[in-house]
Amino acid sequence: MKKPIIALTPLVDQEQESVWMLPGYLEGIIEAGGIPVMLPLIKEMDEIKEVVQRFDGFIITGGHDVDPKLYHEEKKDYCGALCKERDEMEMVLIPEIIKQDKPMMGICRGYQIINVCLGGSLYQDLDKEYKLTEVHRQPAPYDQPSHEVMILKETPLYHFLESESMFVNSCHHQAIKELSSQLLPMAYSSEKLVEAFYMPNHHYIVGYQWHPEMIYKKSVENKKILALSQQMVDF
């Protein structure tokens, strides 16, 4: 049986002028039966179209904050470091993945920029703009749960896990403020932050605010989430 080849958007170290990848993404895909490939930083439409055609699925990874100008806000002092190269690439790549109806999973920053790309917005910093009662920026180790999320019934995540809740890790200071009208929520935190979404009427387009690639070795639920990233699942 042919293994699915999964493309990942690169992490960027601007000081070292390099692109790289956390091993959890690669090892998680391999363990789930796929072959991971890190993409270069590209943004030309012809190249993006060809990339989307060639790969079986995509993971939009974590990383820098998304530039607030993409959701029509001025950058606040408490917004974190930005990465213009990733913003430019992913704002072209994401619509093409959707157009070609390929599986796509967004994780943390990836989750956020899918929402922004589809017209949603973000809190630039939760401590400044939202009243938190749970830890969303946990200290290491990141393979430990930080808080619980409530899974909505009649959603793909509930169908896959057959559970109304799960514990997740949490390594973010931004989050979805307004969810795109093209997306539907799958899970919430106790503070009513959207923690997971899906895009109806497409093959497996989902996003998670937490990091399944960091916790899947200790979490059956997150291991299953990574495995599902490689399948064409109708919503």
mmCIF file with all atom_site columns, N, CA, C and O in Angstrom, residues 59-91:
data_model
loop_
_atom_site.group_PDB
_atom_site.id
_atom_site.type_symbol
_atom_site.label_atom_id
_atom_site.label_alt_id
_atom_site.label_comp_id
_atom_site.label_asym_id
_atom_site.label_entity_id
_atom_site.label_seq_id
_atom_site.pdbx_PDB_ins_code
_atom_site.Cartn_x
_atom_site.Cartn_y
_atom_site.Cartn_z
_atom_site.occupancy
_atom_site.B_iso_or_equiv
_atom_site.pdbx_formal_charge
_atom_site.auth_seq_id
_atom_site.auth_comp_id
_atom_site.auth_asym_id
_atom_site.auth_atom_id
_atom_site.pdbx_PDB_model_num
ATOM 1   N N  . ILE A 1 59 ? 0.490  19.802 6.513  1.00 0.00 ? 59 ILE A N  1
ATOM 2   C CA . ILE A 1 59 ? 0.428  20.306 7.879  1.00 0.00 ? 59 ILE A CA 1
ATOM 3   C C  . ILE A 1 59 ? 1.011  21.712 7.888  1.00 0.00 ? 59 ILE A C  1
ATOM 4   O O  . ILE A 1 59 ? 2.164  21.919 7.479  1.00 0.00 ? 59 ILE A O  1
ATOM 5   N N  . ILE A 1 60 ? 0.212  22.668 8.314  1.00 0.00 ? 60 ILE A N  1
ATOM 6   C CA . ILE A 1 60 ? 0.671  24.051 8.489  1.00 0.00 ? 60 ILE A CA 1
ATOM 7   C C  . ILE A 1 60 ? 1.132  24.152 9.936  1.00 0.00 ? 60 ILE A C  1
ATOM 8   O O  . ILE A 1 60 ? 0.332  24.053 10.864 1.00 0.00 ? 60 ILE A O  1
ATOM 9   N N  . THR A 1 61 ? 2.408  24.303 10.136 1.00 0.00 ? 61 THR A N  1
ATOM 10  C CA . THR A 1 61 ? 3.037  24.114 11.445 1.00 0.00 ? 61 THR A CA 1
ATOM 11  C C  . THR A 1 61 ? 2.940  25.354 12.337 1.00 0.00 ? 61 THR A C  1
ATOM 12  O O  . THR A 1 61 ? 2.488  26.419 11.919 1.00 0.00 ? 61 THR A O  1
ATOM 13  N N  . GLY A 1 62 ? 3.437  25.203 13.569 1.00 0.00 ? 62 GLY A N  1
ATOM 14  C CA . GLY A 1 62 ? 3.509  26.310 14.518 1.00 0.00 ? 62 GLY A CA 1
ATOM 15  C C  . GLY A 1 62 ? 4.655  27.253 14.183 1.00 0.00 ? 62 GLY A C  1
ATOM 16  O O  . GLY A 1 62 ? 5.374  27.078 13.210 1.00 0.00 ? 62 GLY A O  1
ATOM 17  N N  . GLY A 1 63 ? 4.849  28.260 15.036 1.00 0.00 ? 63 GLY A N  1
ATOM 18  C CA . GLY A 1 63 ? 5.949  29.195 14.786 1.00 0.00 ? 63 GLY A CA 1
ATOM 19  C C  . GLY A 1 63 ? 5.613  30.617 15.189 1.00 0.00 ? 63 GLY A C  1
ATOM 20  O O  . GLY A 1 63 ? 4.921  30.863 16.182 1.00 0.00 ? 63 GLY A O  1
ATOM 21  N N  . HIS A 1 64 ? 6.081  31.568 14.378 1.00 0.00 ? 64 HIS A N  1
ATOM 22  C CA . HIS A 1 64 ? 5.931  32.995 14.661 1.00 0.00 ? 64 HIS A CA 1
ATOM 23  C C  . HIS A 1 64 ? 4.469  33.420 14.719 1.00 0.00 ? 64 HIS A C  1
ATOM 24  O O  . HIS A 1 64 ? 3.577  32.736 14.226 1.00 0.00 ? 64 HIS A O  1
ATOM 25  N N  . ASP A 1 65 ? 4.243  34.604 15.294 1.00 0.00 ? 65 ASP A N  1
ATOM 26  C CA . ASP A 1 65 ? 2.915  35.199 15.270 1.00 0.00 ? 65 ASP A CA 1
ATOM 27  C C  . ASP A 1 65 ? 2.547  35.594 13.836 1.00 0.00 ? 65 ASP A C  1
ATOM 28  O O  . ASP A 1 65 ? 3.418  35.888 13.008 1.00 0.00 ? 65 ASP A O  1
ATOM 29  N N  . VAL A 1 66 ? 1.255  35.604 13.575 1.00 0.00 ? 66 VAL A N  1
ATOM 30  C CA . VAL A 1 66 ? 0.741  36.044 12.281 1.00 0.00 ? 66 VAL A CA 1
ATOM 31  C C  . VAL A 1 66 ? 0.663  37.573 12.273 1.00 0.00 ? 66 VAL A C  1
ATOM 32  O O  . VAL A 1 66 ? 0.236  38.186 13.256 1.00 0.00 ? 66 VAL A O  1
ATOM 33  N N  . ASP A 1 67 ? 1.076  38.184 11.181 1.00 0.00 ? 67 ASP A N  1
ATOM 34  C CA . ASP A 1 67 ? 1.069  39.638 11.080 1.00 0.00 ? 67 ASP A CA 1
ATOM 35  C C  . ASP A 1 67 ? -0.374 40.162 11.217 1.00 0.00 ? 67 ASP A C  1
ATOM 36  O O  . ASP A 1 67 ? -1.247 39.793 10.433 1.00 0.00 ? 67 ASP A O  1
ATOM 37  N N  . PRO A 1 68 ? -0.628 41.034 12.203 1.00 0.00 ? 68 PRO A N  1
ATOM 38  C CA . PRO A 1 68 ? -1.993 41.543 12.404 1.00 0.00 ? 68 PRO A CA 1
ATOM 39  C C  . PRO A 1 68 ? -2.572 42.291 11.209 1.00 0.00 ? 68 PRO A C  1
ATOM 40  O O  . PRO A 1 68 ? -3.800 42.378 11.072 1.00 0.00 ? 68 PRO A O  1
ATOM 41  N N  . LYS A 1 69 ? -1.722 42.801 10.341 1.00 0.00 ? 69 LYS A N  1
ATOM 42  C CA . LYS A 1 69 ? -2.273 43.514 9.178  1.00 0.00 ? 69 LYS A CA 1
ATOM 43  C C  . LYS A 1 69 ? -3.084 42.575 8.285  1.00 0.00 ? 69 LYS A C  1
ATOM 44  O O  . LYS A 1 69 ? -3.962 43.024 7.535  1.00 0.00 ? 69 LYS A O  1
ATOM 45  N N  . LEU A 1 70 ? -2.821 41.274 8.398  1.00 0.00 ? 70 LEU A N  1
ATOM 46  C CA . LEU A 1 70 ? -3.571 40.307 7.592  1.00 0.00 ? 70 LEU A CA 1
ATOM 47  C C  . LEU A 1 70 ? -5.006 40.154 8.077  1.00 0.00 ? 70 LEU A C  1
ATOM 48  O O  . LEU A 1 70 ? -5.853 39.646 7.348  1.00 0.00 ? 70 LEU A O  1
ATOM 49  N N  . TYR A 1 71 ? -5.277 40.561 9.332  1.00 0.00 ? 71 TYR A N  1
ATOM 50  C CA . TYR A 1 71 ? -6.667 40.599 9.792  1.00 0.00 ? 71 TYR A CA 1
ATOM 51  C C  . TYR A 1 71 ? -7.065 42.029 10.155 1.00 0.00 ? 71 TYR A C  1
ATOM 52  O O  . TYR A 1 71 ? -7.903 42.276 11.023 1.00 0.00 ? 71 TYR A O  1
ATOM 53  N N  . HIS A 1 72 ? -6.415 42.993 9.477  1.00 0.00 ? 72 HIS A N  1
ATOM 54  C CA . HIS A 1 72 ? -6.813 44.401 9.476  1.00 0.00 ? 72 HIS A CA 1
ATOM 55  C C  . HIS A 1 72 ? -6.692 45.059 10.844 1.00 0.00 ? 72 HIS A C  1
ATOM 56  O O  . HIS A 1 72 ? -7.559 45.836 11.260 1.00 0.00 ? 72 HIS A O  1
ATOM 57  N N  . GLU A 1 73 ? -5.600 44.749 11.544 1.00 0.00 ? 73 GLU A N  1
ATOM 58  C CA . GLU A 1 73 ? -5.291 45.411 12.810 1.00 0.00 ? 73 GLU A CA 1
ATOM 59  C C  . GLU A 1 73 ? -3.863 45.930 12.788 1.00 0.00 ? 73 GLU A C  1
ATOM 60  O O  . GLU A 1 73 ? -3.007 45.396 12.071 1.00 0.00 ? 73 GLU A O  1
ATOM 61  N N  . GLU A 1 74 ? -3.602 46.943 13.600 1.00 0.00 ? 74 GLU A N  1
ATOM 62  C CA . GLU A 1 74 ? -2.241 47.416 13.811 1.00 0.00 ? 74 GLU A CA 1
ATOM 63  C C  . GLU A 1 74 ? -1.528 46.486 14.786 1.00 0.00 ? 74 GLU A C  1
ATOM 64  O O  . GLU A 1 74 ? -2.154 45.957 15.715 1.00 0.00 ? 74 GLU A O  1
ATOM 65  N N  . LYS A 1 75 ? -0.251 46.289 14.586 1.00 0.00 ? 75 LYS A N  1
ATOM 66  C CA . LYS A 1 75 ? 0.541  45.442 15.481 1.00 0.00 ? 75 LYS A CA 1
ATOM 67  C C  . LYS A 1 75 ? 0.719  46.136 16.828 1.00 0.00 ? 75 LYS A C  1
ATOM 68  O O  . LYS A 1 75 ? 1.194  47.280 16.899 1.00 0.00 ? 75 LYS A O  1
ATOM 69  N N  . LYS A 1 76 ? 0.309  45.449 17.911 1.00 0.00 ? 76 LYS A N  1
ATOM 70  C CA . LYS A 1 76 ? 0.473  45.992 19.255 1.00 0.00 ? 76 LYS A CA 1
ATOM 71  C C  . LYS A 1 76 ? 1.859  45.633 19.798 1.00 0.00 ? 76 LYS A C  1
ATOM 72  O O  . LYS A 1 76 ? 2.519  44.710 19.309 1.00 0.00 ? 76 LYS A O  1
ATOM 73  N N  . ASP A 1 77 ? 2.282  46.356 20.827 1.00 0.00 ? 77 ASP A N  1
ATOM 74  C CA . ASP A 1 77 ? 3.603  46.106 21.413 1.00 0.00 ? 77 ASP A CA 1
ATOM 75  C C  . ASP A 1 77 ? 3.717  44.679 21.948 1.00 0.00 ? 77 ASP A C  1
ATOM 76  O O  . ASP A 1 77 ? 4.809  44.110 21.983 1.00 0.00 ? 77 ASP A O  1
ATOM 77  N N  . TYR A 1 78 ? 2.616  44.114 22.400 1.00 0.00 ? 78 TYR A N  1
ATOM 78  C CA . TYR A 1 78 ? 2.654  42.783 22.997 1.00 0.00 ? 78 TYR A CA 1
ATOM 79  C C  . TYR A 1 78 ? 2.479  41.659 21.976 1.00 0.00 ? 78 TYR A C  1
ATOM 80  O O  . TYR A 1 78 ? 2.484  40.497 22.333 1.00 0.00 ? 78 TYR A O  1
ATOM 81  N N  . CYS A 1 79 ? 2.294  42.002 20.719 1.00 0.00 ? 79 CYS A N  1
ATOM 82  C CA . CYS A 1 79 ? 2.331  40.977 19.671 1.00 0.00 ? 79 CYS A CA 1
ATOM 83  C C  . CYS A 1 79 ? 3.771  40.493 19.551 1.00 0.00 ? 79 CYS A C  1
ATOM 84  O O  . CYS A 1 79 ? 4.724  41.261 19.730 1.00 0.00 ? 79 CYS A O  1
ATOM 85  N N  . GLY A 1 80 ? 3.958  39.212 19.258 1.00 0.00 ? 80 GLY A N  1
ATOM 86  C CA . GLY A 1 80 ? 5.301  38.640 19.200 1.00 0.00 ? 80 GLY A CA 1
ATOM 87  C C  . GLY A 1 80 ? 5.993  38.858 17.866 1.00 0.00 ? 80 GLY A C  1
ATOM 88  O O  . GLY A 1 80 ? 5.527  39.615 17.003 1.00 0.00 ? 80 GLY A O  1
ATOM 89  N N  . ALA A 1 81 ? 7.114  38.167 17.683 1.00 0.00 ? 81 ALA A N  1
ATOM 90  C CA . ALA A 1 81 ? 7.899  38.270 16.451 1.00 0.00 ? 81 ALA A CA 1
ATOM 91  C C  . ALA A 1 81 ? 7.110  37.734 15.264 1.00 0.00 ? 81 ALA A C  1
ATOM 92  O O  . ALA A 1 81 ? 6.363  36.755 15.382 1.00 0.00 ? 81 ALA A O  1
ATOM 93  N N  . LEU A 1 82 ? 7.272  38.370 14.119 1.00 0.00 ? 82 LEU A N  1
ATOM 94  C CA . LEU A 1 82 ? 6.580  37.995 12.898 1.00 0.00 ? 82 LEU A CA 1
ATOM 95  C C  . LEU A 1 82 ? 7.552  37.334 11.922 1.00 0.00 ? 82 LEU A C  1
ATOM 96  O O  . LEU A 1 82 ? 8.768  37.427 12.073 1.00 0.00 ? 82 LEU A O  1
ATOM 97  N N  . CYS A 1 83 ? 7.003  36.683 10.917 1.00 0.00 ? 83 CYS A N  1
ATOM 98  C CA . CYS A 1 83 ? 7.820  36.078 9.867  1.00 0.00 ? 83 CYS A CA 1
ATOM 99  C C  . CYS A 1 83 ? 7.134  36.349 8.531  1.00 0.00 ? 83 CYS A C  1
ATOM 100 O O  . CYS A 1 83 ? 6.196  35.628 8.147  1.00 0.00 ? 83 CYS A O  1
ATOM 101 N N  . LYS A 1 84 ? 7.599  37.376 7.839  1.00 0.00 ? 84 LYS A N  1
ATOM 102 C CA . LYS A 1 84 ? 6.991  37.786 6.579  1.00 0.00 ? 84 LYS A CA 1
ATOM 103 C C  . LYS A 1 84 ? 7.010  36.660 5.552  1.00 0.00 ? 84 LYS A C  1
ATOM 104 O O  . LYS A 1 84 ? 6.040  36.461 4.812  1.00 0.00 ? 84 LYS A O  1
ATOM 105 N N  . GLU A 1 85 ? 8.111  35.897 5.514  1.00 0.00 ? 85 GLU A N  1
ATOM 106 C CA . GLU A 1 85 ? 8.252  34.835 4.514  1.00 0.00 ? 85 GLU A CA 1
ATOM 107 C C  . GLU A 1 85 ? 7.180  33.760 4.681  1.00 0.00 ? 85 GLU A C  1
ATOM 108 O O  . GLU A 1 85 ? 6.599  33.277 3.705  1.00 0.00 ? 85 GLU A O  1
ATOM 109 N N  . ARG A 1 86 ? 6.919  33.382 5.923  1.00 0.00 ? 86 ARG A N  1
ATOM 110 C CA . ARG A 1 86 ? 5.883  32.370 6.163  1.00 0.00 ? 86 ARG A CA 1
ATOM 111 C C  . ARG A 1 86 ? 4.495  32.925 5.880  1.00 0.00 ? 86 ARG A C  1
ATOM 112 O O  . ARG A 1 86 ? 3.651  32.234 5.298  1.00 0.00 ? 86 ARG A O  1
ATOM 113 N N  . ASP A 1 87 ? 4.239  34.154 6.316  1.00 0.00 ? 87 ASP A N  1
ATOM 114 C CA . ASP A 1 87 ? 2.932  34.752 6.037  1.00 0.00 ? 87 ASP A CA 1
ATOM 115 C C  . ASP A 1 87 ? 2.660  34.764 4.536  1.00 0.00 ? 87 ASP A C  1
ATOM 116 O O  . ASP A 1 87 ? 1.576  34.377 4.080  1.00 0.00 ? 87 ASP A O  1
ATOM 117 N N  . GLU A 1 88 ? 3.641  35.208 3.757  1.00 0.00 ? 88 GLU A N  1
ATOM 118 C CA . GLU A 1 88 ? 3.451  35.324 2.313  1.00 0.00 ? 88 GLU A CA 1
ATOM 119 C C  . GLU A 1 88 ? 3.228  33.953 1.678  1.00 0.00 ? 88 GLU A C  1
ATOM 120 O O  . GLU A 1 88 ? 2.364  33.798 0.803  1.00 0.00 ? 88 GLU A O  1
ATOM 121 N N  . MET A 1 89 ? 3.993  32.981 2.108  1.00 0.00 ? 89 MET A N  1
ATOM 122 C CA . MET A 1 89 ? 3.853  31.635 1.551  1.00 0.00 ? 89 MET A CA 1
ATOM 123 C C  . MET A 1 89 ? 2.496  31.029 1.902  1.00 0.00 ? 89 MET A C  1
ATOM 124 O O  . MET A 1 89 ? 1.774  30.528 1.028  1.00 0.00 ? 89 MET A O  1
ATOM 125 N N  . GLU A 1 90 ? 2.145  31.053 3.174  1.00 0.00 ? 90 GLU A N  1
ATOM 126 C CA . GLU A 1 90 ? 0.965  30.339 3.625  1.00 0.00 ? 90 GLU A CA 1
ATOM 127 C C  . GLU A 1 90 ? -0.333 31.002 3.180  1.00 0.00 ? 90 GLU A C  1
ATOM 128 O O  . GLU A 1 90 ? -1.352 30.323 2.978  1.00 0.00 ? 90 GLU A O  1
ATOM 129 N N  . MET A 1 91 ? -0.315 32.316 2.970  1.00 0.00 ? 91 MET A N  1
ATOM 130 C CA . MET A 1 91 ? -1.512 32.993 2.482  1.00 0.00 ? 91 MET A CA 1
ATOM 131 C C  . MET A 1 91 ? -1.796 32.657 1.021  1.00 0.00 ? 91 MET A C  1
ATOM 132 O O  . MET A 1 91 ? -2.905 32.874 0.529  1.00 0.00 ? 91 MET A O  1
#
